[in-house]
Tab-separated table of C-alpha atoms and ligand atoms in Angstrom:
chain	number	residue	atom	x	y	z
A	33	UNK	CA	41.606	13.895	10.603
A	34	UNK	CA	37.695	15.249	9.758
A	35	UNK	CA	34.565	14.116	10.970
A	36	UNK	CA	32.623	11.257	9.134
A	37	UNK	CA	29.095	12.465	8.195
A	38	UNK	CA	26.705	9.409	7.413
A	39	UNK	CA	26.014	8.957	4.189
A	40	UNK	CA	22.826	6.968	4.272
A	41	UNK	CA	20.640	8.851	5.780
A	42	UNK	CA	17.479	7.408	4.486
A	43	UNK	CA	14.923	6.782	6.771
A	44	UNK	CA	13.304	3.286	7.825
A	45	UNK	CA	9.791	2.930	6.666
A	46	UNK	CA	7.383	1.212	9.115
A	47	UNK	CA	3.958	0.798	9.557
A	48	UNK	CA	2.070	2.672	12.997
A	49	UNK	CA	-1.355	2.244	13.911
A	50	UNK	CA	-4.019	4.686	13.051
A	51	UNK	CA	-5.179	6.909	15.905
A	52	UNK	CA	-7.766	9.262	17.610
A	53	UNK	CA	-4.580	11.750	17.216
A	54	UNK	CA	-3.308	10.651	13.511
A	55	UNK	CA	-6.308	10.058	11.747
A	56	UNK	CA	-7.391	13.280	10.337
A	57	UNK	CA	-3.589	13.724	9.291
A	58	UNK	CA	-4.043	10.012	7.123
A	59	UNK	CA	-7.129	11.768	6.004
A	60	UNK	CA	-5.349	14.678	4.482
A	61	UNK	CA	-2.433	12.572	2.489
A	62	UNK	CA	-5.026	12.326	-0.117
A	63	UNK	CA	-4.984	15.800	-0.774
A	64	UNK	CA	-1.819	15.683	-1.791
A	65	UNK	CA	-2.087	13.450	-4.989
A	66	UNK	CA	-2.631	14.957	-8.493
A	67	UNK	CA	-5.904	14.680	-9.691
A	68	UNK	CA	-4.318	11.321	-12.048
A	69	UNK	CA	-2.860	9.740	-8.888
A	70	UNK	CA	-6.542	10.597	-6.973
A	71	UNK	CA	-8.390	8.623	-9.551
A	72	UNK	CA	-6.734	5.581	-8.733
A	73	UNK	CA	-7.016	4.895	-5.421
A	74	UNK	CA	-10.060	5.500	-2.981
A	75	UNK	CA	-9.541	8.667	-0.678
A	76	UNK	CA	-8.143	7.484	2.356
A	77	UNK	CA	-11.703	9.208	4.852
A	78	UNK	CA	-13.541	6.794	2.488
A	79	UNK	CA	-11.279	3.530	2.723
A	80	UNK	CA	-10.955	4.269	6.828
A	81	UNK	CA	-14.262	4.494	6.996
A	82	UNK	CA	-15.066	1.075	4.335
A	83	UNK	CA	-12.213	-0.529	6.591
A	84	UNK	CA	-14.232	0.223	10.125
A	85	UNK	CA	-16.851	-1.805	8.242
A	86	UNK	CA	-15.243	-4.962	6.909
A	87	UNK	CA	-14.442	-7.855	9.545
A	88	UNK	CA	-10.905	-8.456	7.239
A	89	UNK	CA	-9.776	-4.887	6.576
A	90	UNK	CA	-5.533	-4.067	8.608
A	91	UNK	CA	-4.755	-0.965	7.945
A	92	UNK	CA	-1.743	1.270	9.139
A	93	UNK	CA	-0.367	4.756	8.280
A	94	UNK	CA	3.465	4.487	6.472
A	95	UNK	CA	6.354	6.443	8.045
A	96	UNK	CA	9.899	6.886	6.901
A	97	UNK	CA	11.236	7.494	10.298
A	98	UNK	CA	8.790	9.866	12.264
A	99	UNK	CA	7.262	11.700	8.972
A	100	UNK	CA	3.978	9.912	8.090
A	101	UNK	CA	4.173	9.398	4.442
A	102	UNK	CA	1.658	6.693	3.297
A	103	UNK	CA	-1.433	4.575	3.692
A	104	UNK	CA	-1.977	0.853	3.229
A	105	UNK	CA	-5.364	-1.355	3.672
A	106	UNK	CA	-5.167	-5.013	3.314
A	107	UNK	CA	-8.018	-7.332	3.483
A	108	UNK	CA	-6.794	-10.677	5.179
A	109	UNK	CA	-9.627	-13.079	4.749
A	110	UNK	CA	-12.529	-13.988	2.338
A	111	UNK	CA	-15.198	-11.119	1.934
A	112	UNK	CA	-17.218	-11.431	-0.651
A	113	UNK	CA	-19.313	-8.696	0.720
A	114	UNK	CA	-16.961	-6.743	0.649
A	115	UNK	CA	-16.436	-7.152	-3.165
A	116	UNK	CA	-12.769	-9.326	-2.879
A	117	UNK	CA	-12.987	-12.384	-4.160
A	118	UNK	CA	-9.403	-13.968	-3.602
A	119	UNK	CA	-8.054	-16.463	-1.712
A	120	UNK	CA	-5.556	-14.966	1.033
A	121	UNK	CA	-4.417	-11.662	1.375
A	122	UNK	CA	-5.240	-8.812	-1.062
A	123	UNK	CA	-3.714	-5.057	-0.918
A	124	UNK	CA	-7.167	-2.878	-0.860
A	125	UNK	CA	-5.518	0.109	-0.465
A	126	UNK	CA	-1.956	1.769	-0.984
A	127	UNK	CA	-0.809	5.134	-1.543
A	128	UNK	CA	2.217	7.338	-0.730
A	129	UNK	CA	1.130	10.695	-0.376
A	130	UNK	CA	2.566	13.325	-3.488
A	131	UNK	CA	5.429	15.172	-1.471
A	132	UNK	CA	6.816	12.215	-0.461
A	133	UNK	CA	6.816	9.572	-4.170
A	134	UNK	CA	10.015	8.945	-5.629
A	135	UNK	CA	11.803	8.766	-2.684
A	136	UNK	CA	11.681	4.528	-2.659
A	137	UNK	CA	9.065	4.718	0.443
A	138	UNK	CA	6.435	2.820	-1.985
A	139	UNK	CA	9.033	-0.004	-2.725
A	140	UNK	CA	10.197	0.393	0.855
A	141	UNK	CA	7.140	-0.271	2.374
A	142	UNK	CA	6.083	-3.224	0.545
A	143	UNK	CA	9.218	-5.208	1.203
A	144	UNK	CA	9.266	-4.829	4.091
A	145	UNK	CA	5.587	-6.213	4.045
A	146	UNK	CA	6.255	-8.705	1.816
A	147	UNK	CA	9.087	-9.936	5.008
A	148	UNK	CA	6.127	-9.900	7.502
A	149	UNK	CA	4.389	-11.948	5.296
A	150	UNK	CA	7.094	-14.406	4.437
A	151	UNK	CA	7.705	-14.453	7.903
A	152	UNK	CA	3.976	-15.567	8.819
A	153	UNK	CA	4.025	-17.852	6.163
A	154	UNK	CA	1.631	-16.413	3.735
A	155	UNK	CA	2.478	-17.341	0.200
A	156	UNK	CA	0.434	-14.852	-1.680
A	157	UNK	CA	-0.516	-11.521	-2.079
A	158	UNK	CA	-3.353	-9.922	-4.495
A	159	UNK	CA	-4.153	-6.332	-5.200
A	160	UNK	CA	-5.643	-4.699	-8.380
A	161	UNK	CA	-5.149	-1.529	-10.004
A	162	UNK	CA	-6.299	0.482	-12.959
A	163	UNK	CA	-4.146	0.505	-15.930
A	164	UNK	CA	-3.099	3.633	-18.183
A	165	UNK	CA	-1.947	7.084	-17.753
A	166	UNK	CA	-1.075	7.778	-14.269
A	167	UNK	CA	-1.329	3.856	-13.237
A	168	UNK	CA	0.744	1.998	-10.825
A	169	UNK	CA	0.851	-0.948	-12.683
A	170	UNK	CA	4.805	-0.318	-13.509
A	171	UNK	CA	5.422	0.444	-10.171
A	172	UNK	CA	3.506	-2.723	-9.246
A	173	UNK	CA	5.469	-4.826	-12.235
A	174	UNK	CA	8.975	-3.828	-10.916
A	175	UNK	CA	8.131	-5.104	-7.102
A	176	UNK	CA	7.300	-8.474	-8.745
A	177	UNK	CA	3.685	-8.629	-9.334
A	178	UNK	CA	2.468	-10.271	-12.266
A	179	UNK	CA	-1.420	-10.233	-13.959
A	180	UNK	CA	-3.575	-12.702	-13.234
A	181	UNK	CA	-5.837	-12.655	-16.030
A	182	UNK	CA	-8.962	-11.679	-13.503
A	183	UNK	CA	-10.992	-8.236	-13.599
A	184	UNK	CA	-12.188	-6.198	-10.831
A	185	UNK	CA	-14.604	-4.103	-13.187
A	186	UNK	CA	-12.298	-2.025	-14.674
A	187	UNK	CA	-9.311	-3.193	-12.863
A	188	UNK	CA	-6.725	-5.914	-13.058
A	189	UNK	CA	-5.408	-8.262	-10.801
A	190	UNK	CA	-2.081	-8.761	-9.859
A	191	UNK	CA	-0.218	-11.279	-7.589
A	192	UNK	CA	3.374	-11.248	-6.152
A	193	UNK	CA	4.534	-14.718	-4.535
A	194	UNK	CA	6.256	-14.746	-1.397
A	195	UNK	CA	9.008	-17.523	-1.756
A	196	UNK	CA	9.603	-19.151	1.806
A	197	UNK	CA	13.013	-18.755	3.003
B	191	COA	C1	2.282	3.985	-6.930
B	191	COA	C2	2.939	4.655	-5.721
B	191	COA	C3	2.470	3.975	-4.428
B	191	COA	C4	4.464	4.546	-5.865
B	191	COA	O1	5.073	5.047	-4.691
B	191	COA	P1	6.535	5.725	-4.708
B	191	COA	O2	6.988	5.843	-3.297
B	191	COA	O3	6.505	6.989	-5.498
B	191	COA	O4	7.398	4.632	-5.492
B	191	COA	P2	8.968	4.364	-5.319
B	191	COA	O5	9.684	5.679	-5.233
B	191	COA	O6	9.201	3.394	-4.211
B	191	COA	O7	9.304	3.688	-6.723
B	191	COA	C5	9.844	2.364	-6.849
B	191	COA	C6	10.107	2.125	-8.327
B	191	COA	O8	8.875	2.125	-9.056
B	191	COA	C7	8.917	3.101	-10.107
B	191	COA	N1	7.568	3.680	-10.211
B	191	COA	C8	6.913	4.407	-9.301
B	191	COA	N2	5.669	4.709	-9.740
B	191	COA	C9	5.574	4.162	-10.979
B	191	COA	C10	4.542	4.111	-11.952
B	191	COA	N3	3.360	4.712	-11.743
B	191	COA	N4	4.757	3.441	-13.098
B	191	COA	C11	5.949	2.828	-13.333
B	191	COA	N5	6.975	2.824	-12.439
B	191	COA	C12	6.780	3.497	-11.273
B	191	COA	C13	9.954	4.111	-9.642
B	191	COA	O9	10.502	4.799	-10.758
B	191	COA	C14	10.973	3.212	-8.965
B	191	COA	O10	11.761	2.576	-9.934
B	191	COA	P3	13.316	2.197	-9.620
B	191	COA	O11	13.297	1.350	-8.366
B	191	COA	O12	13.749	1.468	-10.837
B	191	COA	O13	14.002	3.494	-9.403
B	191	COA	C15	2.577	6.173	-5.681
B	191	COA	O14	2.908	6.760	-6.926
B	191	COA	C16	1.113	6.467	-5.402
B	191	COA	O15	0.708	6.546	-4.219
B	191	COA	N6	0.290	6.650	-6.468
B	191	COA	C17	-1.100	7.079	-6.329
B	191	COA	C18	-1.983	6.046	-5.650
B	191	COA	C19	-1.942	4.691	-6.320
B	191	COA	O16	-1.910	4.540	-7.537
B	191	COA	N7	-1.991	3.654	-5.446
B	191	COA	C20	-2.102	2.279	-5.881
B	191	COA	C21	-3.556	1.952	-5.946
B	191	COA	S1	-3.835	0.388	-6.691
């Protein structure tokens, strides 16, 4: 008889606070987009620093097991000052840093917060995103968001409904 090696070895993606200790490591992720990927999302020193400012802003670095691989920014309440206009929950800020796309940690880490949500009983999510070359929007399509019909500038919005159990 031979040993069994496991064959999924794919990590669990999970959310972990943003520390004293991680922060400057968040920081860098950004650096690791190509120069398409940087123009459609905020660099993560400027959204930390936005999110420090906003009374609405959750934010979390994204690990597939203890690698950090990701950042995500929601804004959970209204905040018109802070220029999001939507009822509910919106996604301000997502990225999975270059190294690490492809690998199903983008997908990953949206189920599993569109679980916590269904879980809490949100029905909704919003987020927007820039369309063309280099733009999420497919990415965004496949994990069930549709348009909305609304601008943010130059941006659409999208919305993915989170069916109760
Ligand atoms: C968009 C992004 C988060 C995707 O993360 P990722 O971990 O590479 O995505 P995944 O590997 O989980 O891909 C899931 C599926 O979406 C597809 N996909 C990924 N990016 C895509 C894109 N830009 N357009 C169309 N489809 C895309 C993948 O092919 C995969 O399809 P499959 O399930 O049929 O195989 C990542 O490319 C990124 O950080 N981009 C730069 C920042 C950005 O645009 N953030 C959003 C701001 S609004």
């Amino acid at each position: 008889m031979t040993d069994t090696v496991n064959p999924d070895p794919a990590p669990a993606v999970h959310f972990r606070p943003i520390t004293f200790k991680t922060v400057v490591e968040v920081c860098k992720l950004s650096d690791t987009l190509s120069p398409l990927h940087h123009q459609m999302v905020a660099d993560n020193a400027i959204s930390i620093a936005q999110g420090h400012f906003s009374e609405a802003a959750w934010m979390r670095a994204i690990y597939a097991g203890d690698t950090m691989v990701g950042f995500i920014m929601l804004h959970t309440g209204l905040g018109y000052d802070d220029r999001i206009d939507c009822p509910g929950v919106f996604m301000w800020r997502f990225m999975i840093a270059g190294l690490h796309q492809g690998k199903g940690y983008g997908r990953k880490a949206l189920e599993t917060l569109f679980e916590h949500l269904r879980a809490t009983g949100v029905p909704e999510m919003y987020t927007s995103c820039e369309v063309g070359e280099g733009s999420p929007e497919g990415f965004y399509r496949k994990l069930g968001f549709t348009s909305t019909g609304k601008m943010y500038g130059d941006e659409i919005e999208l919305i993915r409904k989170i069916a109760p159990r």
